[in-house]
Coordinates of C-alpha atoms and ligand atoms in Angstrom, one line a residue:
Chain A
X1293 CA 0.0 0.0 0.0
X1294 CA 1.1 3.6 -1.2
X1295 CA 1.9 5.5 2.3
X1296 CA -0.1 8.4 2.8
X1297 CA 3.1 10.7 4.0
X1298 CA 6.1 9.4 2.9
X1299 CA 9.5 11.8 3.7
X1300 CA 12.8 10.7 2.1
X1301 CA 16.5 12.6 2.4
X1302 CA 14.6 15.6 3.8
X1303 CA 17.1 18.8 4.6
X1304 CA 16.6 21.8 6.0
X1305 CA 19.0 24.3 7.6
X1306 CA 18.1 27.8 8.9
X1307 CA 21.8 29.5 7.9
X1308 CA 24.6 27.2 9.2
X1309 CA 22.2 25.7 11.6
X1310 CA 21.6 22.3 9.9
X1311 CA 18.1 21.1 11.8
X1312 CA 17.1 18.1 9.1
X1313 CA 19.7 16.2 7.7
X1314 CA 18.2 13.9 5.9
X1315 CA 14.8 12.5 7.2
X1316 CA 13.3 8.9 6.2
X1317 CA 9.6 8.9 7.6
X1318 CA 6.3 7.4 6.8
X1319 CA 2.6 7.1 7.8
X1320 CA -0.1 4.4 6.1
X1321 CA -3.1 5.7 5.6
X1322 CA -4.8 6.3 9.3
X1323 CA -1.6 5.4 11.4
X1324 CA -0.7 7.4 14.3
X1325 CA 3.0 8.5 14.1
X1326 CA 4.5 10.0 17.0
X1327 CA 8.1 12.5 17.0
X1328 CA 9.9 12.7 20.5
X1329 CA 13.4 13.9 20.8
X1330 CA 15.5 16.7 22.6
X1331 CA 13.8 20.4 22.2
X1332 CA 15.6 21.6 19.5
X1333 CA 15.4 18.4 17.4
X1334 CA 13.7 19.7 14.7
X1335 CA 10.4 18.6 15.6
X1336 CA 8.5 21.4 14.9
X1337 CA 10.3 22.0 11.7
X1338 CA 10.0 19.1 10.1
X1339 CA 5.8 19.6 10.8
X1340 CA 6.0 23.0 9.0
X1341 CA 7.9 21.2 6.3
X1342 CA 5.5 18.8 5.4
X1343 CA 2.3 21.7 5.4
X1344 CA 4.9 23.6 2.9
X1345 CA 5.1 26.6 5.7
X1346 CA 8.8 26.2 5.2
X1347 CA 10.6 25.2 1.9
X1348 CA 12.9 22.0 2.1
X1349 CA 16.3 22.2 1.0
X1350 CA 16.5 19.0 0.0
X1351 CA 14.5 15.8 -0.3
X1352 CA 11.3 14.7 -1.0
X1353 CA 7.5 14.7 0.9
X1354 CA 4.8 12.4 -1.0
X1355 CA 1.8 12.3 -0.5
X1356 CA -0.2 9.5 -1.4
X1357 CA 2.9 9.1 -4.1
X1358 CA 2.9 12.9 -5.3
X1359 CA 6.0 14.9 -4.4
X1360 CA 4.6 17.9 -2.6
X1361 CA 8.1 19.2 -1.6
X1362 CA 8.8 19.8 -5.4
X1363 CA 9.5 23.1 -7.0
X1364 CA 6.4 25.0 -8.5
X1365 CA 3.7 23.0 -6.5
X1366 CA 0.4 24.8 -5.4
X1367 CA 0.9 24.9 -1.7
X1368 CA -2.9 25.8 -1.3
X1369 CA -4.7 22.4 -2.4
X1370 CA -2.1 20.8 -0.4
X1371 CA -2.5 22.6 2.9
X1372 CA -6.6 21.2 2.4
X1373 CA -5.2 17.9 2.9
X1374 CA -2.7 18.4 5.5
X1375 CA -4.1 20.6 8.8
X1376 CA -2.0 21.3 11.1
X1377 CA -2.0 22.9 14.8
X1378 CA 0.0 24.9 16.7
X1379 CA 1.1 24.6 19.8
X1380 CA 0.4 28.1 20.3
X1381 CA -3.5 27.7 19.3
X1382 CA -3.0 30.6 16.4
X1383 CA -6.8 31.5 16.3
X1384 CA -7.9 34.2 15.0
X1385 CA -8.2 36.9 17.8
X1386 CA -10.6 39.0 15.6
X1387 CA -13.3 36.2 14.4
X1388 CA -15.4 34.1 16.7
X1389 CA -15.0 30.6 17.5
X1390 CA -17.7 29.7 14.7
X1391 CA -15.9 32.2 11.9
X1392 CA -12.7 30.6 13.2
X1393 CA -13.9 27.0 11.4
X1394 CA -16.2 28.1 8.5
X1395 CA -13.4 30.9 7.2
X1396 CA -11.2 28.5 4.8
X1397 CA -14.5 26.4 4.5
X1398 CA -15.8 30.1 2.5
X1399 CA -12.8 31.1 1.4
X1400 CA -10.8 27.9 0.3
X1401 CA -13.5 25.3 -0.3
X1402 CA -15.9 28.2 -1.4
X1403 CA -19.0 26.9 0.7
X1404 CA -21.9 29.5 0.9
X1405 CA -21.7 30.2 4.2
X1406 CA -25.0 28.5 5.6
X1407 CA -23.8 24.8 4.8
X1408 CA -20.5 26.3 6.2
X1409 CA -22.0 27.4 9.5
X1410 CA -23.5 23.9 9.6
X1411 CA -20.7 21.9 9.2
X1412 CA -18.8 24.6 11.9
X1413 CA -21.5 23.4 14.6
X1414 CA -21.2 20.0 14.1
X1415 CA -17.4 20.0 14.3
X1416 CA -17.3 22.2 17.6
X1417 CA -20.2 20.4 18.9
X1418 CA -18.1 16.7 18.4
X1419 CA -15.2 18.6 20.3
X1420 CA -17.7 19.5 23.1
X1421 CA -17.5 23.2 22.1
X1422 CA -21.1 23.2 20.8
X1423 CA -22.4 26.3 23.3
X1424 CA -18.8 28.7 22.1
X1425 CA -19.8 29.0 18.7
X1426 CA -20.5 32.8 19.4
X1427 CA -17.4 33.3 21.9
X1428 CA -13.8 35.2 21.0
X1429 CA -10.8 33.5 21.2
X1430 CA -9.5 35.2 24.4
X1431 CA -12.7 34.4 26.3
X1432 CA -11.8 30.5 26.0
X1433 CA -9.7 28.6 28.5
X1434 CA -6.4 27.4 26.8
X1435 CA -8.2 24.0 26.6
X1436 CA -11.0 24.8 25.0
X1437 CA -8.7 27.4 22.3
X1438 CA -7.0 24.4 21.0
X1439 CA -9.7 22.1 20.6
X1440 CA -11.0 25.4 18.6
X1441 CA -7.9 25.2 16.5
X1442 CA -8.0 21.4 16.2
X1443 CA -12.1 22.0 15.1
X1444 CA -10.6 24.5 12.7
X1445 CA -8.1 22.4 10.9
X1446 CA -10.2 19.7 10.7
X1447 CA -13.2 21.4 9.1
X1448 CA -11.2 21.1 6.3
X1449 CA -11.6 17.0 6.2
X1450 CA -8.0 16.7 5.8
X1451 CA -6.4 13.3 5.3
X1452 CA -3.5 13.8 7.6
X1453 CA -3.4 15.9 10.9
X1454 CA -0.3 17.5 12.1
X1455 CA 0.0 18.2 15.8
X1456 CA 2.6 20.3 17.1
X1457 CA 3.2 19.9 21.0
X1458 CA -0.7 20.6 21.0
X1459 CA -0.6 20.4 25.2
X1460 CA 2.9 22.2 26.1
X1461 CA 1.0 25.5 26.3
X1462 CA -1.5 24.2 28.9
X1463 CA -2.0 24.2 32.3
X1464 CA -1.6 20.7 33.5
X1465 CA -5.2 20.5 34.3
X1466 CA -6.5 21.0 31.0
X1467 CA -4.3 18.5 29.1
X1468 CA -6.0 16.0 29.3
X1469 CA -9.1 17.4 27.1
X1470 CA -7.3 17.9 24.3
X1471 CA -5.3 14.4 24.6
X1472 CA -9.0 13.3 24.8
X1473 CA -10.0 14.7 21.4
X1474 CA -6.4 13.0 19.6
X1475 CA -7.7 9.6 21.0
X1476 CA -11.4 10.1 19.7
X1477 CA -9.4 10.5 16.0
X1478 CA -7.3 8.2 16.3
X1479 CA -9.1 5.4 14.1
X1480 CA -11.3 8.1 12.2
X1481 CA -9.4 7.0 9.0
X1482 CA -7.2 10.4 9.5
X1483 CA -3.4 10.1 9.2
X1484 CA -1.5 11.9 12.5
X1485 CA 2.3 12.8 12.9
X1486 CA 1.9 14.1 16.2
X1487 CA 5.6 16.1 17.7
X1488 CA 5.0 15.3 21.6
X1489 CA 6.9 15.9 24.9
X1490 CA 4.1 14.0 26.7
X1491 CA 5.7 10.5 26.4
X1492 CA 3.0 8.6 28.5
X1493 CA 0.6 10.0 26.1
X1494 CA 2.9 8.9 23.2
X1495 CA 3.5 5.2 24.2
X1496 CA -0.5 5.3 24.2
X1497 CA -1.3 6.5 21.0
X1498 CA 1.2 5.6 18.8
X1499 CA 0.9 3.1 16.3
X1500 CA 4.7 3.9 15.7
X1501 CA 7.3 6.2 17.5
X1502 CA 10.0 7.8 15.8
X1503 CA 13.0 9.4 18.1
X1504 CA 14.4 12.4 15.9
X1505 CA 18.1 13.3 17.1
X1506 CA 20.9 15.0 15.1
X1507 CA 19.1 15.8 12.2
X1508 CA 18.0 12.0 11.4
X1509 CA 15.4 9.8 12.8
X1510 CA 17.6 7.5 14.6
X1511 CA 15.2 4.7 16.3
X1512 CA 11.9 4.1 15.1
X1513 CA 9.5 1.2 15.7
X1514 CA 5.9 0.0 17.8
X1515 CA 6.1 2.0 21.1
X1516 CA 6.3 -0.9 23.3
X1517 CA 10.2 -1.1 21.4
X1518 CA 11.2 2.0 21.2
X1519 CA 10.0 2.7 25.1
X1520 CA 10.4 -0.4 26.3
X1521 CA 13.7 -2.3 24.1
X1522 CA 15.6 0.8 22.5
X1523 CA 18.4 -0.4 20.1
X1524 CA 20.1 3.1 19.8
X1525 CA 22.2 4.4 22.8
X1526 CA 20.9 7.7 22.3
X1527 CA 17.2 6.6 22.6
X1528 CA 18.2 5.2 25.8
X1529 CA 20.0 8.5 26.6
X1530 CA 16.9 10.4 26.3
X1531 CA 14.4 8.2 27.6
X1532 CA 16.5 7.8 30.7
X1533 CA 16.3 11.5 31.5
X1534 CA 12.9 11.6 30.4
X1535 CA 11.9 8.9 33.3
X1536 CA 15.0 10.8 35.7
X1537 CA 12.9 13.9 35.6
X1538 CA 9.4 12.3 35.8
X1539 CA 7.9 12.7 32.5
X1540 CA 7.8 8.5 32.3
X1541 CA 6.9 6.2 33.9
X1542 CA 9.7 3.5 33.6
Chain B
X601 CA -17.9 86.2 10.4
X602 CA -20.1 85.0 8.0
X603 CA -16.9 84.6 5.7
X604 CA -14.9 82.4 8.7
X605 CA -17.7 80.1 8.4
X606 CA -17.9 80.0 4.7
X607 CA -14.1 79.4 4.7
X608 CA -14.7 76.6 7.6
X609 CA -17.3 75.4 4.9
X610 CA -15.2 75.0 2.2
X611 CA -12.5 73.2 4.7
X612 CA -15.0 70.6 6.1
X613 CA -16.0 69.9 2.5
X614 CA -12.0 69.2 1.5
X615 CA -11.7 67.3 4.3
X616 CA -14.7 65.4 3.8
X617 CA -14.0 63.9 0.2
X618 CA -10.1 63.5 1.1
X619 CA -10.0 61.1 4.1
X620 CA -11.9 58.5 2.2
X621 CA -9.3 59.1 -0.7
X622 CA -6.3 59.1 1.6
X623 CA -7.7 56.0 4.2
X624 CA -8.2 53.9 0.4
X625 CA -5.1 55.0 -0.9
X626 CA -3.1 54.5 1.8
X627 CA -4.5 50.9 2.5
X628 CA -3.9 50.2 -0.9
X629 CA -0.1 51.5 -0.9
X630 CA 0.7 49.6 2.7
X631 CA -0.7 46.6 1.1
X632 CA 1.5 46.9 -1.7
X633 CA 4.7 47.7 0.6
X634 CA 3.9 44.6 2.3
X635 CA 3.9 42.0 -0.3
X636 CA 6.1 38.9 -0.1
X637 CA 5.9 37.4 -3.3
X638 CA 9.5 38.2 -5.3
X639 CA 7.6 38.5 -8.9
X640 CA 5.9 41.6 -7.2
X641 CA 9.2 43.2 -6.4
X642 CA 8.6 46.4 -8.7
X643 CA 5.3 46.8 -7.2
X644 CA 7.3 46.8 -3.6
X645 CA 9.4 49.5 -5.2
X646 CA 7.1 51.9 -6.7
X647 CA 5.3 52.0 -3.3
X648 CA 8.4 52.5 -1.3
X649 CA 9.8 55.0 -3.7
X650 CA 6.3 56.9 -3.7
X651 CA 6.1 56.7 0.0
X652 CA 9.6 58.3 0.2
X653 CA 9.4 60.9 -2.0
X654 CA 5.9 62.2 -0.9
X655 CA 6.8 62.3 2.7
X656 CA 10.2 63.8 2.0
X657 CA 9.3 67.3 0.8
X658 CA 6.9 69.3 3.0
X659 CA 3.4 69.1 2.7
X660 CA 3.3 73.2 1.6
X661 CA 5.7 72.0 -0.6
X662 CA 3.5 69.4 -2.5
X663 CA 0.1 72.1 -2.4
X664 CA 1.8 74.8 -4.1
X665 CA 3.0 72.5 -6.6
X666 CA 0.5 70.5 -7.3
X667 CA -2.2 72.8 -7.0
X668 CA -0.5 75.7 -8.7
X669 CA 1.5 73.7 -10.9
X670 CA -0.8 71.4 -12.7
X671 CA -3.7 74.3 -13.7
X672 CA -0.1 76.4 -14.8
X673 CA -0.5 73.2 -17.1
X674 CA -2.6 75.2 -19.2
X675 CA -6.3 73.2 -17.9
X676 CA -9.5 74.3 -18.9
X677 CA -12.1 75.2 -16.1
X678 CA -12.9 73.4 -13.7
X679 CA -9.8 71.8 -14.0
X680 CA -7.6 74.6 -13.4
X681 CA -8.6 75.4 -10.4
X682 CA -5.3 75.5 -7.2
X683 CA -8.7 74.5 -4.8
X684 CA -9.0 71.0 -6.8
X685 CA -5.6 70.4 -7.1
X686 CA -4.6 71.6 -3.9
X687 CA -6.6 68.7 -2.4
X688 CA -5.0 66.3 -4.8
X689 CA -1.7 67.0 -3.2
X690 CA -3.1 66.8 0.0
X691 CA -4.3 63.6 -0.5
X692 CA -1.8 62.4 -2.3
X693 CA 1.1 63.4 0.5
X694 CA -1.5 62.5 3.1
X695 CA -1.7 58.9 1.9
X696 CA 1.7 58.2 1.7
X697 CA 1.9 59.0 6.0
X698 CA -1.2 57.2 6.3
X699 CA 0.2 54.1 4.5
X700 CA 3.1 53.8 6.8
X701 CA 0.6 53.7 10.1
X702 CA -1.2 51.3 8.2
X703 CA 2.1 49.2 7.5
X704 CA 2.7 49.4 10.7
X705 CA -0.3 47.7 12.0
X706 CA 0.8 45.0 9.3
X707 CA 4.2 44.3 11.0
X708 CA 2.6 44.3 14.1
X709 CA 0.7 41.4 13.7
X710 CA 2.0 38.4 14.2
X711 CA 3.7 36.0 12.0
X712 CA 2.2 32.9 13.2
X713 CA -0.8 34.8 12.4
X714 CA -0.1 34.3 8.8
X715 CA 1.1 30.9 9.1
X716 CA -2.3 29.9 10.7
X717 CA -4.4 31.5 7.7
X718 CA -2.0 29.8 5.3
X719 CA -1.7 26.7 6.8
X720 CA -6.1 26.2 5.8
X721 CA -4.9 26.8 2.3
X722 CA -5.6 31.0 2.4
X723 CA -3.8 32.5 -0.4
X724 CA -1.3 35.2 0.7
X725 CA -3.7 38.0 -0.7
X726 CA -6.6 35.9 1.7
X727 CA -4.4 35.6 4.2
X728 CA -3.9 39.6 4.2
X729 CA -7.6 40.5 3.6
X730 CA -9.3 38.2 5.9
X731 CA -6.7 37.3 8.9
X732 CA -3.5 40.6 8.9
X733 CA -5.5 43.2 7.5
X734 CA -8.4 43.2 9.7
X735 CA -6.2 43.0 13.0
X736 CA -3.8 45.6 11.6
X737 CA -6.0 48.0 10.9
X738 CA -8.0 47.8 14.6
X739 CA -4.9 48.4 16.0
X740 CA -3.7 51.9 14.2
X741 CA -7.2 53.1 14.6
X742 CA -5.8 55.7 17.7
X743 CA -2.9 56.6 15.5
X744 CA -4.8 57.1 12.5
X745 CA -7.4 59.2 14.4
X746 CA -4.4 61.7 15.4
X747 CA -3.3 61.6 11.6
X748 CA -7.0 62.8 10.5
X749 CA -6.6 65.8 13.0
X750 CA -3.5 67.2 11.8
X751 CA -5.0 66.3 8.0
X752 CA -8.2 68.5 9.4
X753 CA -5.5 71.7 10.4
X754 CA -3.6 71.5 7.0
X755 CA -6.5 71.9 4.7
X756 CA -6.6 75.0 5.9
X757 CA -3.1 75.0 3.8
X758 CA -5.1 74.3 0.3
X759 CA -8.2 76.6 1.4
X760 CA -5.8 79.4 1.5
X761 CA -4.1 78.7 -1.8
X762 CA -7.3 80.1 -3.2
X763 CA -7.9 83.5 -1.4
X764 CA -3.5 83.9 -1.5
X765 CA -3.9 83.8 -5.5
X766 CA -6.6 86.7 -5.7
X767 CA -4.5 88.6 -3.0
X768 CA -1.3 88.5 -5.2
X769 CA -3.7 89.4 -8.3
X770 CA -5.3 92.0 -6.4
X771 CA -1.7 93.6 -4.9
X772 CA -2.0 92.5 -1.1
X773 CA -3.5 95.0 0.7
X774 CA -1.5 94.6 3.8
X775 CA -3.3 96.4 6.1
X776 CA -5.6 94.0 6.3
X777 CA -2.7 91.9 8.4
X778 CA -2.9 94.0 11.2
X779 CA -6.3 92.7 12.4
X780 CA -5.4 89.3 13.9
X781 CA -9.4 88.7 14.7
X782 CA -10.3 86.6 12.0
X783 CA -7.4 84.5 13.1
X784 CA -7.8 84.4 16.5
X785 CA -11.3 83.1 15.2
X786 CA -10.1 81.1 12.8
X787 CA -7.9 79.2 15.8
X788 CA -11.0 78.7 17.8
X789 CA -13.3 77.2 15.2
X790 CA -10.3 74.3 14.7
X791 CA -9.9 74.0 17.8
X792 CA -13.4 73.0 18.8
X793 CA -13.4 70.4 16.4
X794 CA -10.1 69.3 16.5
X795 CA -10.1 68.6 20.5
X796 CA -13.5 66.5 20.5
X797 CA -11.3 64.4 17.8
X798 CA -8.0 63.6 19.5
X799 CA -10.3 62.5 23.0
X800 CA -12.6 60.2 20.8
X801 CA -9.0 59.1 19.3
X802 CA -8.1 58.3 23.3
X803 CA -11.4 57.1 23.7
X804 CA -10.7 54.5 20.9
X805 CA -7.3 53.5 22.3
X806 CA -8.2 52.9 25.9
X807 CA -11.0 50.5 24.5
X808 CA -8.7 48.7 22.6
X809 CA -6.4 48.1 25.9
X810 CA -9.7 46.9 27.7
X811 CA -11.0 44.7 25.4
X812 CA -7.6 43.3 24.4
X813 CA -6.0 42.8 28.1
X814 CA -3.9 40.9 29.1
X815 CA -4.1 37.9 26.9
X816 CA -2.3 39.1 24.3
X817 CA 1.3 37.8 24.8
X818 CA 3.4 39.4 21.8
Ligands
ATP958 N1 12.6 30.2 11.6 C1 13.8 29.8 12.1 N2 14.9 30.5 11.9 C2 16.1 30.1 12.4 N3 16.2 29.0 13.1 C3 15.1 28.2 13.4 C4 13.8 28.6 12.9 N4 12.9 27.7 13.3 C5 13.6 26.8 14.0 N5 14.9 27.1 14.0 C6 16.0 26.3 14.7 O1 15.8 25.0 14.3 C7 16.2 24.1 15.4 C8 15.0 23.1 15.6 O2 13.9 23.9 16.0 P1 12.5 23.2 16.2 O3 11.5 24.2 16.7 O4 12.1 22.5 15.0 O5 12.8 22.1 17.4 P2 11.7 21.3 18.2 O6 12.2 19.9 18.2 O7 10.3 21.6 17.8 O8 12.0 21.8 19.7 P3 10.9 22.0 20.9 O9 10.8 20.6 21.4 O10 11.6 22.9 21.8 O11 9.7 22.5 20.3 C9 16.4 25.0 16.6 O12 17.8 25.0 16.7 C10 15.9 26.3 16.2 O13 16.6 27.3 16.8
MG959 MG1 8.7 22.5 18.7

């Protein structure tokens, strides 16, 4: 079966600052992928790479076998089948919750704007959002402003999600909602690469982890192996002071 | 007195059909100053070298210029007129300060911003009309508001273009210079409308800091 994301010898370097040197990756259609690794791995990059918010050097990003990483590509009809959020939410301060989801449903899909509204509902109303259709972003609780951003990305029916450290801007108490809304998609059919610190939460979700150090992915495999049986000594190296500082259970 | 007000007449009207030129021009010339993509380099330029050279010469400057220069041109009537003209330069210096508040507000918002609109497929022009513009522009309202006083003081600059011509064909009767009433007057009428405009500018500002509060972290 085609992979649905497929990255091969992906580079990237911001000045002398190589940050991907040369990236294998790839998701089947609906699996879970996960990327841990040190902050400063490239985590975050490599997620902006593949919705074409910043040009690869090198390398090549398929999906579903059609080189989106390639020069003169429409990044537009692309980003439709890629979402992606932010760890910092990114809503738009100046639109409600409601115009939040239906604007790239108008605007990109060019849905008149009562079926938009519609689908807008039902999507806030699956991530328990139903009665903050009305609100502005900065009268939401950080919880409930992601699961507006993850409503808003996936409005668009993408087929793969990216997730960006989606908790790492919450207060502890309110993780735990949005984790909540990654497991309910997990199994929709919808293809996730999801950059997470939250390594509990990883060796939950994942269908397959991938440990990004140096540039490369250096381990990847089921979580129960890369958590539990890690090959590489620098897997080990991180997991170890991931458990020393209590972000693991061992 | 009657003539103040006909003279405060004639400046409200200026004023009046020259801030909707100046607020569309300027958004129109910030826009283009702000684009990204490298085919619409020369667009960048002519807006930066327009911007430059308008607010590089004083704004006297530009109204005798323009508004004696062009009906020097040789124009039939109305189109010789310094009046007409006059406002032409004002709006067309005006613009050019008004597009770099505007710009600004662009630059002010923030780049994630952008990335968010883009990332749902917005174009970059989208991206600029639905998600920049509409936060940039909120945010120079106060500065704006203080740009539209100062643009209400210097009509006075193109209304007098007008009355200084006859006085020149006329021989200026000096005399007339002595009596600093009508000025005096003329200082008062501005003054009661310019005041009531910079406290609703305030007004605007300190609702923006309410509503905004603290949550915004850039
Ligand atoms: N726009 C940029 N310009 C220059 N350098 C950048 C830019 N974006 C990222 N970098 C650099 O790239 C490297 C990788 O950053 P990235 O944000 O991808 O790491 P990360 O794995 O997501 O880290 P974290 O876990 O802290 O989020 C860092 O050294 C960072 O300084
Ligand atoms: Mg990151």
């Amino acid at each position: 079966m085609t992979p649905r994301i497929e990255l091969s010898g992906v580079r990237k370097s911001f000045g002398s600052n190589v940050v991907l040197d040369g990236v294998d990756l790839s998701a089947a259609p609906g699996e879970v992928v996960t990327l841990i690794g040190a902050s400063g791995s490239g985590k975050t990059t490599l997620l902006r790479c593949v919705n074409l918010l910043e040009p690869v050097d090198d390398g090549r990003i398929l999906l579903d076998g059609t080189d989106i990483a390639a020069v003169g590509v429409d990044p537009n009809p692309v980003r439709r089948r890629v979402g992606i959020v932010f760890q910092s939410f990114n809503l738009f301060p100046h639109m409600s919750v409601e115009r939040n989801v239906t604007l790239a449903l108008t605007e990109v899909l060019g849905q008149p704007a009562t079926e938009a509204r519609e689908a807008a509902r039902a999507m806030l109303g699956r991530l328990g959002l139903a009665d903050k259709a009305g609100a502005y972003p900065d009268q939401l609780s950080g919880g409930q402003q992601q699961r507006t951003a993850i409503a808003r990305a996936l409005a668009l029916n993408p087929e793969v999600l990216l997730l960006d450290e989606v908790t790492s801007a919450l207060d502890p108490e309110l993780v735990g909602e949005v984790l909540d809304v990654v497991r309910e998609l997990r199994g929709s059919g919808i293809t996730m690469l999801i950059a997470t610190h939250e390594m509990g939460f990883a060796r939950e979700i994942s269908d397959r982890v991938c440990f990004l150090a140096g540039g490369t992915v250096v381990e990847s495999g089921p979580p129960s192996q890369v958590f539990g049986a890690p090959s590489d000594p620098r897997t080990r190296q991180f997991l170890a002071r991931v458990i020393a500082s209590g972000r693991l259970d061992p | 007195m009657p003539r103040l007000v006909e003279a405060f007449w004639l400046d409200v009207r200026i004023f009046m059909w020259t801030t909707p030129c100046i607020v569309a021009g300027a958004l129109l010339l910030a826009v283009a100053r702000s684009t990204r993509a490298p085919a619409l380099f020369p667009v960048r330029l002519a807006a930066i070298a327009y911007i430059d050279v308008m607010r590089g010469v004083p704004v006297i400057l530009w109204i005798y210029l323009i508004g004696f220069g062009v009906p020097g041109l040789g124009m039939e009537r109305p189109w010789n007129s310094p009046l007409l003209w006059g406002s032409v330069a004002l709006g067309m210096t005006y613009s050019a300060y008004v597009a770099e508040v505007f710009r600004a507000g662009i630059e002010s918002v923030h780049e994630s911003q952008r990335a968010a609109a883009r990332s749902l497929g917005l174009s970059g022009a989208q991206a600029m009309r639905f998600v920049i513009l509409p936060q940039a522009v909120r945010r120079v309202v106060p500065p704006l508001m203080n740009d539209l006083v100062s643009l209400q003081k210097d009509v006075a600059l193109v209304s007098l273009i007008g009355p200084i011509e006859i006085l020149r064909q006329a021989g200026i009767d000096k005399a007339k210079f002595a009596n600093f009433t009508p000025y005096v007057g003329a200082a008062l009428v501005f003054l009661a409308v310019t005041i009531p405009l910079t406290r609703f500018a305030d007004h605007l500002l300190a609702r923006e800091r309410v509503r905004t509060g603290g949550s915004r972290v850039r």
